PDB file of C-alpha atoms in Angstrom:
ATOM      1  CA  UNK A   1     -37.438 -14.845  32.544  1.00  0.00           C
ATOM      2  CA  UNK A   2     -40.811 -15.061  30.855  1.00  0.00           C
ATOM      3  CA  UNK A   3     -42.440 -12.350  28.810  1.00  0.00           C
ATOM      4  CA  UNK A   4     -46.191 -12.290  28.229  1.00  0.00           C
ATOM      5  CA  UNK A   5     -47.513 -10.504  25.161  1.00  0.00           C
ATOM      6  CA  UNK A   6     -51.151  -9.472  25.171  1.00  0.00           C
ATOM      7  CA  UNK A   7     -52.354  -8.290  21.763  1.00  0.00           C
ATOM      8  CA  UNK A   8     -55.665  -6.447  21.736  1.00  0.00           C
ATOM      9  CA  UNK A   9     -57.742  -5.650  18.703  1.00  0.00           C
ATOM     10  CA  UNK A  10     -58.488  -1.935  18.334  1.00  0.00           C
ATOM     11  CA  UNK A  11     -62.147  -1.163  18.854  1.00  0.00           C
ATOM     12  CA  UNK A  12     -62.942  -4.595  20.253  1.00  0.00           C
ATOM     13  CA  UNK A  13     -63.580  -3.251  23.738  1.00  0.00           C
ATOM     14  CA  UNK A  14     -60.308  -4.354  25.396  1.00  0.00           C
ATOM     15  CA  UNK A  15     -60.876  -8.105  25.340  1.00  0.00           C
ATOM     16  CA  UNK A  16     -57.684  -9.983  24.520  1.00  0.00           C
ATOM     17  CA  UNK A  17     -57.507 -11.369  21.003  1.00  0.00           C
ATOM     18  CA  UNK A  18     -54.508 -13.593  21.724  1.00  0.00           C
ATOM     19  CA  UNK A  19     -51.931 -14.031  24.443  1.00  0.00           C
ATOM     20  CA  UNK A  20     -48.487 -15.543  23.928  1.00  0.00           C
ATOM     21  CA  UNK A  21     -45.839 -16.424  26.475  1.00  0.00           C
ATOM     22  CA  UNK A  22     -42.235 -16.451  25.324  1.00  0.00           C
ATOM     23  CA  UNK A  23     -39.076 -17.623  27.036  1.00  0.00           C
ATOM     24  CA  UNK A  24     -36.511 -14.825  27.074  1.00  0.00           C
ATOM     25  CA  UNK A  25     -32.864 -15.598  27.767  1.00  0.00           C
ATOM     26  CA  UNK A  26     -30.584 -12.838  28.924  1.00  0.00           C
ATOM     27  CA  UNK A  27     -27.131 -12.844  27.301  1.00  0.00           C
ATOM     28  CA  UNK A  28     -24.582 -11.706  29.875  1.00  0.00           C
ATOM     29  CA  UNK A  29     -21.535 -11.426  27.623  1.00  0.00           C
ATOM     30  CA  UNK A  30     -20.267 -12.781  24.350  1.00  0.00           C
ATOM     31  CA  UNK A  31     -16.635 -12.930  25.507  1.00  0.00           C
ATOM     32  CA  UNK A  32     -16.671 -14.514  28.950  1.00  0.00           C
ATOM     33  CA  UNK A  33     -14.586 -17.533  27.977  1.00  0.00           C
ATOM     34  CA  UNK A  34     -12.569 -18.423  24.905  1.00  0.00           C
ATOM     35  CA  UNK A  35     -14.196 -20.898  22.542  1.00  0.00           C
ATOM     36  CA  UNK A  36     -11.230 -23.245  22.909  1.00  0.00           C
ATOM     37  CA  UNK A  37      -9.049 -22.369  25.925  1.00  0.00           C
ATOM     38  CA  UNK A  38      -6.269 -24.696  24.743  1.00  0.00           C
ATOM     39  CA  UNK A  39      -5.771 -22.481  21.723  1.00  0.00           C
ATOM     40  CA  UNK A  40      -6.248 -19.183  23.538  1.00  0.00           C
ATOM     41  CA  UNK A  41      -8.154 -16.202  22.214  1.00  0.00           C
ATOM     42  CA  UNK A  42      -7.227 -15.070  18.706  1.00  0.00           C
ATOM     43  CA  UNK A  43      -6.437 -11.346  18.940  1.00  0.00           C
ATOM     44  CA  UNK A  44      -4.650 -10.481  15.673  1.00  0.00           C
ATOM     45  CA  UNK A  45      -2.958 -11.628  12.489  1.00  0.00           C
ATOM     46  CA  UNK A  46       0.343  -9.980  11.562  1.00  0.00           C
ATOM     47  CA  UNK A  47       3.027 -10.209   8.873  1.00  0.00           C
ATOM     48  CA  UNK A  48       6.650 -10.861   9.834  1.00  0.00           C
ATOM     49  CA  UNK A  49       9.532 -11.607   7.450  1.00  0.00           C
ATOM     50  CA  UNK A  50       7.220 -12.614   4.630  1.00  0.00           C
ATOM     51  CA  UNK A  51       5.033 -14.916   6.756  1.00  0.00           C
ATOM     52  CA  UNK A  52       1.607 -14.450   8.299  1.00  0.00           C
ATOM     53  CA  UNK A  53       1.470 -15.130  12.056  1.00  0.00           C
ATOM     54  CA  UNK A  54      -1.619 -15.548  14.250  1.00  0.00           C
ATOM     55  CA  UNK A  55      -1.490 -13.950  17.693  1.00  0.00           C
ATOM     56  CA  UNK A  56      -3.298 -15.556  20.640  1.00  0.00           C
ATOM     57  CA  UNK A  57      -3.914 -14.441  24.201  1.00  0.00           C
ATOM     58  CA  UNK A  58      -3.056 -17.221  26.659  1.00  0.00           C
ATOM     59  CA  UNK A  59      -4.490 -16.749  30.146  1.00  0.00           C
ATOM     60  CA  UNK A  60      -2.715 -18.334  33.093  1.00  0.00           C
ATOM     61  CA  UNK A  61      -4.568 -21.285  34.645  1.00  0.00           C
ATOM     62  CA  UNK A  62      -7.902 -21.038  36.372  1.00  0.00           C
ATOM     63  CA  UNK A  63      -8.424 -17.624  37.832  1.00  0.00           C
ATOM     64  CA  UNK A  64     -10.152 -16.931  41.131  1.00  0.00           C
ATOM     65  CA  UNK A  65     -12.698 -14.114  40.581  1.00  0.00           C
ATOM     66  CA  UNK A  66     -10.989 -11.848  43.131  1.00  0.00           C
ATOM     67  CA  UNK A  67      -7.552 -12.151  41.496  1.00  0.00           C
ATOM     68  CA  UNK A  68      -6.164 -10.385  38.451  1.00  0.00           C
ATOM     69  CA  UNK A  69      -6.220 -12.040  35.041  1.00  0.00           C
ATOM     70  CA  UNK A  70      -2.628 -12.614  33.868  1.00  0.00           C
ATOM     71  CA  UNK A  71      -1.869 -13.425  30.243  1.00  0.00           C
ATOM     72  CA  UNK A  72       0.879 -13.755  27.684  1.00  0.00           C
ATOM     73  CA  UNK A  73       0.828 -13.518  23.896  1.00  0.00           C
ATOM     74  CA  UNK A  74       1.541 -16.560  21.746  1.00  0.00           C
ATOM     75  CA  UNK A  75       2.578 -16.237  18.108  1.00  0.00           C
ATOM     76  CA  UNK A  76       1.750 -19.152  15.794  1.00  0.00           C
ATOM     77  CA  UNK A  77       3.570 -19.435  12.444  1.00  0.00           C
ATOM     78  CA  UNK A  78       1.768 -20.274   9.210  1.00  0.00           C
ATOM     79  CA  UNK A  79       0.411 -23.801   8.904  1.00  0.00           C
ATOM     80  CA  UNK A  80       2.894 -26.133   7.242  1.00  0.00           C
ATOM     81  CA  UNK A  81       5.916 -24.081   8.272  1.00  0.00           C
ATOM     82  CA  UNK A  82       8.710 -26.503   9.163  1.00  0.00           C
ATOM     83  CA  UNK A  83      11.392 -23.956  10.058  1.00  0.00           C
ATOM     84  CA  UNK A  84       9.289 -21.709  12.268  1.00  0.00           C
ATOM     85  CA  UNK A  85       7.907 -22.680  15.672  1.00  0.00           C
ATOM     86  CA  UNK A  86       5.465 -20.894  17.932  1.00  0.00           C
ATOM     87  CA  UNK A  87       6.871 -18.238  20.248  1.00  0.00           C
ATOM     88  CA  UNK A  88       5.445 -16.775  23.467  1.00  0.00           C
ATOM     89  CA  UNK A  89       6.060 -13.706  25.554  1.00  0.00           C
ATOM     90  CA  UNK A  90       6.269 -13.636  29.301  1.00  0.00           C
ATOM     91  CA  UNK A  91       3.169 -12.384  31.154  1.00  0.00           C
ATOM     92  CA  UNK A  92       2.504  -8.953  29.656  1.00  0.00           C
ATOM     93  CA  UNK A  93      -1.121  -8.353  30.526  1.00  0.00           C
ATOM     94  CA  UNK A  94      -2.515  -8.132  34.052  1.00  0.00           C
ATOM     95  CA  UNK A  95      -6.101  -6.906  34.238  1.00  0.00           C
ATOM     96  CA  UNK A  96      -9.004  -7.116  36.682  1.00  0.00           C
ATOM     97  CA  UNK A  97     -11.356  -8.897  34.272  1.00  0.00           C
ATOM     98  CA  UNK A  98     -11.213 -11.289  31.351  1.00  0.00           C
ATOM     99  CA  UNK A  99     -12.821  -8.703  29.080  1.00  0.00           C
ATOM    100  CA  UNK A 100     -10.192  -6.081  30.004  1.00  0.00           C
ATOM    101  CA  UNK A 101      -7.384  -8.556  29.300  1.00  0.00           C
ATOM    102  CA  UNK A 102      -8.786  -9.335  25.841  1.00  0.00           C
ATOM    103  CA  UNK A 103      -9.329  -5.625  25.113  1.00  0.00           C
ATOM    104  CA  UNK A 104      -5.751  -4.836  26.151  1.00  0.00           C
ATOM    105  CA  UNK A 105      -4.372  -7.577  23.875  1.00  0.00           C
ATOM    106  CA  UNK A 106      -6.457  -6.330  20.952  1.00  0.00           C
ATOM    107  CA  UNK A 107      -5.290  -2.752  21.547  1.00  0.00           C
ATOM    108  CA  UNK A 108      -1.726  -3.533  20.406  1.00  0.00           C
ATOM    109  CA  UNK A 109      -1.091  -2.348  16.837  1.00  0.00           C
ATOM    110  CA  UNK A 110       0.748  -4.434  14.212  1.00  0.00           C
ATOM    111  CA  UNK A 111       4.059  -2.653  14.798  1.00  0.00           C
ATOM    112  CA  UNK A 112       3.954  -3.404  18.530  1.00  0.00           C
ATOM    113  CA  UNK A 113       3.000  -7.042  17.945  1.00  0.00           C
ATOM    114  CA  UNK A 114       5.802  -7.454  15.389  1.00  0.00           C
ATOM    115  CA  UNK A 115       8.278  -6.107  17.954  1.00  0.00           C
ATOM    116  CA  UNK A 116       6.984  -8.518  20.594  1.00  0.00           C
ATOM    117  CA  UNK A 117       7.274 -11.398  18.120  1.00  0.00           C
ATOM    118  CA  UNK A 118      10.882 -10.439  17.294  1.00  0.00           C
ATOM    119  CA  UNK A 119      11.713 -10.369  21.008  1.00  0.00           C
ATOM    120  CA  UNK A 120      10.116 -13.793  21.568  1.00  0.00           C
ATOM    121  CA  UNK A 121      11.848 -15.531  18.640  1.00  0.00           C
ATOM    122  CA  UNK A 122      15.222 -17.187  19.249  1.00  0.00           C
ATOM    123  CA  UNK A 123      18.258 -15.303  17.933  1.00  0.00           C
ATOM    124  CA  UNK A 124      19.328 -16.375  14.446  1.00  0.00           C
ATOM    125  CA  UNK A 125      22.921 -16.901  15.689  1.00  0.00           C
ATOM    126  CA  UNK A 126      21.869 -19.295  18.465  1.00  0.00           C
ATOM    127  CA  UNK A 127      20.142 -21.566  15.920  1.00  0.00           C
ATOM    128  CA  UNK A 128      23.368 -22.244  13.985  1.00  0.00           C
TER     129      UNK A 128
END
């Protein structure tokens, strides 16, 4: 789209003083695709058992526009943590658009995310 600006000097009898043409780019959306799909979309940071975990939204594969967007949550432990490994939920979010899926993931509060993390972590007894 091009936008022409015609600036007229007041009292100069309506002759153009200068004309500029600018290129205008329309921004459709800031959240259409994640910046790095391999890492998912960062939706929150939570505390669990004395550690800080990052929460990511992982969308399933390439989505056809007519189909629902299905996603799970992935919990990444702090960097340098040797004992803790990432944990993921099953598909929890099914929405009509990418934006709705991200909004749904960001709508979970810390308490809910901590509960989902606990359910995704292996049982302490099974690790022995």
